[in-house]
Short mmCIF file of C-alpha atoms in Angstrom, two decimals:
data_model
loop_
_atom_site.label_atom_id
_atom_site.label_comp_id
_atom_site.label_asym_id
_atom_site.label_seq_id
_atom_site.Cartn_x
_atom_site.Cartn_y
_atom_site.Cartn_z
CA MET A 1 -0.09 -0.50 0.20
CA ARG A 2 0.78 3.68 -0.17
CA ALA A 3 2.38 5.55 3.14
CA MET A 4 3.55 8.20 3.89
CA VAL A 5 5.61 7.31 6.31
CA CYS A 6 8.45 9.56 8.55
CA GLU A 7 11.42 8.72 8.46
CA ALA A 8 13.35 12.08 10.93
CA PHE A 9 11.62 14.13 12.60
CA GLY A 10 11.01 17.32 11.53
CA GLY A 11 9.28 19.95 9.70
CA PRO A 12 6.91 18.60 6.47
CA GLU A 13 9.33 17.84 4.45
CA VAL A 14 10.31 14.54 6.85
CA LEU A 15 7.36 12.74 5.52
CA ALA A 16 8.37 10.27 2.13
CA SER A 17 6.05 8.59 -0.34
CA ARG A 18 6.64 4.39 0.02
CA THR A 19 5.38 2.08 -0.72
CA LEU A 20 5.01 -0.57 2.75
CA PRO A 21 3.12 -4.26 3.34
CA ASP A 22 -0.30 -3.87 3.83
CA PRO A 23 -1.54 -4.57 7.92
CA PRO A 24 -1.73 -7.19 9.60
CA PRO A 25 -5.39 -9.12 9.15
CA PRO A 26 -7.22 -6.99 12.10
CA GLU A 27 -7.15 -7.88 16.06
CA PRO A 28 -10.50 -8.90 17.34
CA GLY A 29 -12.57 -5.50 17.66
CA GLU A 30 -11.15 -3.29 15.32
CA VAL A 31 -11.91 -2.93 11.48
CA GLN A 32 -9.43 -2.59 8.54
CA VAL A 33 -10.72 0.31 6.73
CA ARG A 34 -9.79 1.03 3.13
CA ILE A 35 -9.31 4.73 3.64
CA GLY A 36 -10.40 7.84 0.72
CA ALA A 37 -10.49 10.23 3.00
CA ARG A 38 -7.50 11.73 6.29
CA GLY A 39 -7.88 14.54 7.58
CA VAL A 40 -5.24 17.12 7.98
CA GLN A 41 -4.22 17.85 11.81
CA TYR A 42 -1.96 20.60 14.23
CA VAL A 43 -1.60 17.58 15.53
CA ASP A 44 0.32 15.81 13.17
CA VAL A 45 2.36 18.39 13.09
CA LEU A 46 3.37 18.37 16.19
CA MET A 47 3.97 15.12 15.99
CA LEU A 48 6.70 14.96 12.47
CA ALA A 49 8.34 17.53 15.50
CA GLY A 50 8.88 15.16 18.20
CA LYS A 51 6.94 17.65 20.45
CA TYR A 52 3.24 16.14 20.94
CA GLN A 53 2.22 14.21 23.97
CA PHE A 54 2.20 10.29 22.44
CA ARG A 55 5.89 10.72 20.49
CA PRO A 56 6.46 7.25 18.10
CA GLU A 57 9.75 7.15 17.27
CA PRO A 58 10.03 7.32 12.82
CA PRO A 59 10.33 5.38 11.10
CA PHE A 60 6.43 5.66 11.79
CA VAL A 61 2.88 6.99 9.31
CA PRO A 62 1.50 9.79 11.15
CA GLY A 63 -2.13 10.71 10.68
CA ASN A 64 -5.00 9.15 12.83
CA GLU A 65 -8.16 10.36 11.46
CA ALA A 66 -9.76 8.96 8.55
CA ALA A 67 -12.71 8.08 6.53
CA GLY A 68 -12.81 5.18 4.54
CA GLU A 69 -14.56 1.58 3.51
CA VAL A 70 -14.55 -1.60 6.59
CA ILE A 71 -12.71 -4.20 3.79
CA ALA A 72 -12.48 -6.82 6.95
CA LEU A 73 -13.44 -7.45 10.69
CA GLY A 74 -11.57 -8.57 13.23
CA GLU A 75 -13.12 -11.53 16.62
CA GLY A 76 -16.69 -10.37 17.85
CA VAL A 77 -16.91 -7.22 15.91
CA SER A 78 -21.08 -6.42 15.28
CA GLY A 79 -22.91 -3.33 14.39
CA TYR A 80 -20.19 -3.64 10.64
CA ARG A 81 -20.57 -5.40 7.69
CA ILE A 82 -17.83 -5.67 5.02
CA GLY A 83 -18.27 -2.75 2.98
CA ASP A 84 -19.68 0.08 5.11
CA ARG A 85 -18.57 3.19 5.00
CA VAL A 86 -17.26 4.78 8.55
CA MET A 87 -15.18 7.77 9.29
CA SER A 88 -11.97 6.51 11.68
CA ARG A 89 -9.87 7.19 14.64
CA HIS A 90 -6.60 5.85 14.01
CA ARG A 91 -3.58 6.20 16.88
CA LEU A 92 -1.29 6.13 13.70
CA GLY A 93 -1.63 5.43 10.74
CA ALA A 94 -4.10 7.34 9.19
CA TYR A 95 -1.53 9.27 6.59
CA ALA A 96 -1.21 6.09 3.74
CA GLU A 97 -4.51 3.46 1.77
CA ARG A 98 -5.54 0.83 4.96
CA GLY A 99 -5.80 1.10 8.59
CA ASN A 100 -6.94 -0.63 11.60
CA ALA A 101 -8.90 1.08 14.42
CA ARG A 102 -10.52 -0.21 16.88
CA ALA A 103 -14.90 -0.80 16.45
CA GLU A 104 -15.95 1.25 19.13
CA ASP A 105 -13.09 4.42 17.33
CA CYS A 106 -15.63 4.23 14.98
CA ASP A 107 -18.74 6.14 13.83
CA PRO A 108 -21.30 4.66 10.18
CA LEU A 109 -21.40 7.86 7.96
CA PRO A 110 -24.98 9.69 7.57
CA GLU A 111 -26.83 9.63 4.75
CA GLY A 112 -25.60 12.73 2.21
CA MET A 113 -22.36 12.82 3.84
CA SER A 114 -18.49 12.18 1.85
CA LEU A 115 -15.70 10.72 2.81
CA GLU A 116 -13.40 14.03 2.83
CA ALA A 117 -16.26 14.78 5.26
CA ALA A 118 -16.47 12.65 7.34
CA ALA A 119 -12.61 12.35 7.49
CA VAL A 120 -12.23 15.97 9.56
CA PHE A 121 -15.48 15.73 10.70
CA ARG A 122 -14.54 13.47 13.82
CA SER A 123 -12.24 15.47 15.80
CA ALA A 124 -13.26 19.17 15.11
CA TYR A 125 -16.83 18.41 16.20
CA HIS A 126 -16.46 16.60 19.09
CA THR A 127 -13.88 18.89 20.36
CA ALA A 128 -16.44 21.86 20.67
CA TYR A 129 -18.31 19.60 21.58
CA HIS A 130 -17.16 18.35 24.45
CA ALA A 131 -15.80 21.80 25.18
CA LEU A 132 -18.11 24.03 24.93
CA LEU A 133 -20.92 22.21 26.59
CA GLN A 134 -19.37 19.29 28.43
CA ARG A 135 -16.07 21.80 30.34
CA GLY A 136 -17.77 25.18 29.67
CA ARG A 137 -21.24 24.71 30.72
CA LEU A 138 -22.77 26.76 28.23
CA LYS A 139 -26.64 27.14 28.15
CA THR A 140 -28.51 29.15 25.76
CA GLY A 141 -28.23 32.91 26.00
CA GLU A 142 -24.48 32.85 26.93
CA THR A 143 -21.98 34.88 24.84
CA VAL A 144 -18.91 33.14 23.28
CA LEU A 145 -15.55 34.42 22.28
CA ILE A 146 -13.79 32.04 19.92
CA HIS A 147 -10.98 32.43 18.88
CA GLY A 148 -8.79 31.28 15.30
CA ALA A 149 -12.27 31.35 14.71
CA ALA A 150 -12.05 29.78 10.89
CA GLY A 151 -9.64 27.39 11.65
CA GLY A 152 -10.85 23.97 11.79
CA ILE A 153 -11.86 24.08 16.02
CA GLY A 154 -12.80 27.01 15.39
CA LEU A 155 -16.31 26.91 12.15
CA ALA A 156 -17.36 23.54 14.51
CA ALA A 157 -16.99 25.62 17.32
CA ILE A 158 -19.44 28.62 15.59
CA GLN A 159 -21.85 25.90 14.21
CA VAL A 160 -22.24 24.17 18.05
CA ALA A 161 -22.95 27.31 19.96
CA LYS A 162 -25.29 28.70 17.23
CA LEU A 163 -26.94 25.51 17.45
CA PHE A 164 -27.22 25.43 21.68
CA GLY A 165 -28.61 29.14 21.81
CA ALA A 166 -24.89 31.12 22.12
CA THR A 167 -24.54 34.80 20.67
CA VAL A 168 -20.77 34.09 19.05
CA ILE A 169 -18.11 36.67 18.50
CA ALA A 170 -15.67 35.41 16.56
CA THR A 171 -11.57 36.62 15.83
CA ALA A 172 -9.98 36.03 13.37
CA SER A 173 -6.65 37.65 11.40
CA THR A 174 -8.54 38.67 7.98
CA GLU A 175 -11.41 39.96 6.41
CA GLU A 176 -11.18 36.70 3.77
CA LYS A 177 -11.63 34.24 7.27
CA ARG A 178 -13.96 37.20 9.19
CA ALA A 179 -16.13 36.64 6.08
CA VAL A 180 -16.09 32.87 6.61
CA CYS A 181 -16.84 32.45 10.17
CA ARG A 182 -20.14 34.86 9.14
CA GLU A 183 -21.01 32.51 6.87
CA GLU A 184 -20.94 30.07 9.41
CA GLY A 185 -24.07 31.65 11.99
CA ALA A 186 -21.48 33.90 14.07
CA ASP A 187 -22.73 37.12 15.14
CA HIS A 188 -19.79 39.42 15.65
CA ALA A 189 -16.27 38.60 13.51
CA ILE A 190 -13.30 40.47 14.69
CA ASP A 191 -9.88 41.53 13.58
CA TYR A 192 -7.33 40.73 17.20
CA ARG A 193 -4.16 41.58 16.01
CA GLY A 194 -4.94 45.03 16.89
CA GLY A 195 -6.38 43.76 20.34
CA PHE A 196 -9.97 42.95 20.54
CA ARG A 197 -10.95 43.62 24.59
CA GLU A 198 -12.41 47.15 23.22
CA PRO A 199 -14.19 45.26 20.76
CA VAL A 200 -16.24 42.76 22.81
CA LYS A 201 -16.76 45.26 25.39
CA ASP A 202 -18.22 47.10 23.30
CA LEU A 203 -20.52 43.95 21.51
CA THR A 204 -20.94 43.15 25.32
CA ASN A 205 -22.90 46.67 26.85
CA GLY A 206 -19.50 46.15 28.86
CA ARG A 207 -20.83 43.23 30.81
CA GLY A 208 -17.53 40.43 29.29
CA VAL A 209 -18.21 37.01 28.06
CA ASP A 210 -19.27 33.90 29.31
CA ILE A 211 -16.95 31.68 27.25
CA VAL A 212 -14.05 32.23 25.84
CA TYR A 213 -12.51 29.28 23.87
CA ASP A 214 -8.84 29.26 23.55
CA PRO A 215 -6.20 26.89 21.07
CA ILE A 216 -4.13 29.97 21.17
CA GLY A 217 -2.54 30.12 24.77
CA ALA A 218 0.50 32.63 25.08
CA GLN A 219 -1.31 37.25 25.09
CA VAL A 220 -4.23 35.65 23.44
CA PHE A 221 -5.44 34.15 26.99
CA ASP A 222 -3.68 37.28 28.70
CA GLU A 223 -5.92 39.30 27.22
CA SER A 224 -8.92 36.73 26.84
CA MET A 225 -8.83 36.76 30.84
CA ARG A 226 -9.64 39.95 31.16
CA CYS A 227 -12.78 40.12 28.46
CA LEU A 228 -15.00 37.55 30.94
CA ALA A 229 -17.57 39.21 32.35
CA TRP A 230 -18.72 37.56 36.27
CA GLY A 231 -18.95 33.93 36.38
CA GLY A 232 -16.78 33.53 33.32
CA ARG A 233 -15.12 30.93 32.11
CA ILE A 234 -12.23 30.44 29.74
CA LEU A 235 -11.25 26.92 27.84
CA ILE A 236 -7.64 26.35 27.22
CA LEU A 237 -7.71 24.10 24.21
CA GLY A 238 -4.55 24.45 22.94
CA PHE A 239 -1.51 26.90 22.05
CA LEU A 240 -0.52 27.86 18.95
CA GLY A 241 0.35 30.91 19.77
CA GLY A 242 3.79 29.12 20.66
CA ALA A 243 3.37 28.96 23.99
CA PRO A 244 0.88 28.34 27.31
CA ALA A 245 0.48 31.27 29.19
CA LEU A 246 1.00 32.01 33.10
CA ALA A 247 -2.29 32.35 34.57
CA LYS A 248 -3.06 36.07 36.50
CA THR A 249 -4.57 34.25 38.76
CA ASN A 250 -6.20 37.42 39.89
CA HIS A 251 -9.09 38.39 37.54
CA LEU A 252 -9.63 34.65 37.81
CA LEU A 253 -10.24 35.89 41.92
CA ILE A 254 -12.46 39.34 40.82
CA LYS A 255 -14.45 37.37 38.23
CA GLY A 256 -15.04 34.65 40.22
CA ALA A 257 -13.48 32.63 36.99
CA GLU A 258 -12.41 29.52 35.78
CA ALA A 259 -9.60 28.32 33.64
CA ILE A 260 -10.12 25.15 32.49
CA GLY A 261 -8.22 22.68 30.34
CA VAL A 262 -10.02 20.38 27.98
CA ARG A 263 -8.13 17.37 26.16
CA LEU A 264 -10.49 15.09 23.49
CA GLY A 265 -8.06 12.28 24.53
CA GLY A 266 -8.89 12.01 28.46
CA VAL A 267 -12.43 11.75 27.27
CA THR A 268 -11.62 8.27 24.91
CA GLU A 269 -9.36 7.93 27.55
CA PHE A 270 -11.13 7.98 30.67
CA GLN A 271 -14.94 8.12 30.20
CA PRO A 272 -15.25 6.34 26.67
CA GLU A 273 -19.27 5.53 27.00
CA ILE A 274 -18.88 9.43 27.18
CA GLY A 275 -17.00 9.73 24.00
CA ARG A 276 -19.63 7.03 22.75
CA ALA A 277 -22.74 8.98 22.86
CA ASN A 278 -20.70 12.36 22.30
CA MET A 279 -20.02 11.20 19.24
CA LYS A 280 -23.66 9.45 18.53
CA LEU A 281 -25.07 12.49 18.53
CA LEU A 282 -23.00 14.49 16.40
CA VAL A 283 -23.23 12.27 14.28
CA GLU A 284 -27.09 12.19 13.94
CA LEU A 285 -26.92 16.19 14.30
CA ALA A 286 -24.84 15.98 10.64
CA GLY A 287 -26.67 13.64 9.21
CA GLN A 288 -30.09 15.96 9.78
CA GLY A 289 -27.64 18.98 8.39
CA LYS A 290 -26.64 20.67 11.52
CA LEU A 291 -23.48 20.37 11.01
CA ARG A 292 -21.57 21.21 8.08
CA PRO A 293 -18.08 20.91 7.67
CA ARG A 294 -16.02 22.93 5.90
CA ILE A 295 -13.70 22.02 3.50
CA TRP A 296 -11.04 24.21 2.21
CA ARG A 297 -8.54 22.37 -0.19
CA ARG A 298 -8.70 18.87 -1.59
CA TYR A 299 -4.83 17.23 -1.33
CA THR A 300 -3.76 13.90 -2.84
CA LEU A 301 -2.25 12.08 0.24
CA GLU A 302 1.38 12.27 -1.72
CA GLN A 303 0.99 16.59 -0.89
CA ALA A 304 0.53 16.14 2.96
CA PRO A 305 3.76 17.64 2.95
CA GLU A 306 2.03 21.08 1.56
CA ALA A 307 -0.77 20.99 3.27
CA LEU A 308 0.64 20.15 6.11
CA GLN A 309 2.37 23.48 5.54
CA ALA A 310 -0.86 25.34 4.64
CA VAL A 311 -1.56 25.15 8.42
CA ILE A 312 0.62 26.50 9.74
CA ASP A 313 1.28 28.82 8.11
CA ARG A 314 -2.17 29.35 9.11
CA ALA A 315 -3.79 29.54 5.56
CA VAL A 316 -6.34 27.21 5.98
CA ILE A 317 -10.04 28.00 6.25
CA GLY A 318 -11.71 25.33 7.74
CA LYS A 319 -10.26 21.61 6.98
CA ALA A 320 -8.08 20.40 4.90
CA VAL A 321 -8.23 17.17 3.48
CA LEU A 322 -5.82 14.61 1.86
CA VAL A 323 -7.70 12.34 -0.76
CA GLY A 324 -6.82 9.05 -2.65
#
C-alpha cells in the first residue's frame, strides 16, 4: 500500500512517499478500513516534530483521523459489515491507503456525508462539543468568544455554539476569514491583531463574555481573561501562539472565573462511554444537516507535506483533507 512515512523528526519535509506492506488482519474488536480520505491536523505537525505528548519514534506513518470502507472484521465485531462506510480514529497510520482501528473508534457515515467531510469531522466537532457543552457548561443565551475561529475547530465551535443557543463573537486575522465566520453563523467577527478587549466590551455592553474558547494561548489568553464576565469560563484548548500562558490568577479571583483545560483524548481514555454518546449525537446532527464541515482544499496523499505547511502557515480556512 502507499503511505507517507515520517523518517526523522522535523517539518513537513520529513515525510516521504513509500510502498509498505498492507496492515495485518484486524485484531479482535478491530476493523480494517480502506481509507479514502484523511484529515490534516496541527497534531500531525507536532507529532512530526516530536513535540506531541504521544511521541512515536521514526519511522512511522502519521495521521489519526480518516474515513473509508470497512474491508475486514476482527473477531467479536458487531454492528459493522464489509462495505460499510465509516469515519475512523487511529492512534497512528491514517496517512496510508489502509489502516486498522478499534470498532468502538469508528462511526457510520450519515446519509449524504462524503468521505472527505467525514474524515475531518470527528476531532473538530467532538472537541467543540466537549469543550463548550461539557467543560464550559454552555447555556442558551450566553455569549462565547471564539479565537482561531476560521480554523477547523473554530468553525466547528461556531456551529455548535449557535446550535445550542449562544451569541458568538469570532476573532480572525483577515477579512476573508472573518467573512467565513459570519457565513458559518457568527454574530460578530473581529480582527484580534490590534487587540480585541475593547471591541468585545462594546459588543457586550461592558458585561464581557461567558465563555472564551482559546486554542491560541500566549498573549491571546492574557487579554481574554480581561474579557470574561462575572462567573466566566476560559477554555484552554492549545497553544498555537507558541507557548502556554501564565495565568494571572487575580483576574480569576476578581471575576469569580474559571480556567478549564480541554483534552479530548482524556474523554476517550477515561470516559469512553461519554465519548461514544457524544459521537452518536454529533453524527445524528450531521445527518440532519445541522453540522457541516467546511473543506478548504483537497490534496493527494503525496501532497501531505504541502497540506501540513498550509496548516503551519495558518492559511487553512476550515479543514484540509488528503484524498486518494
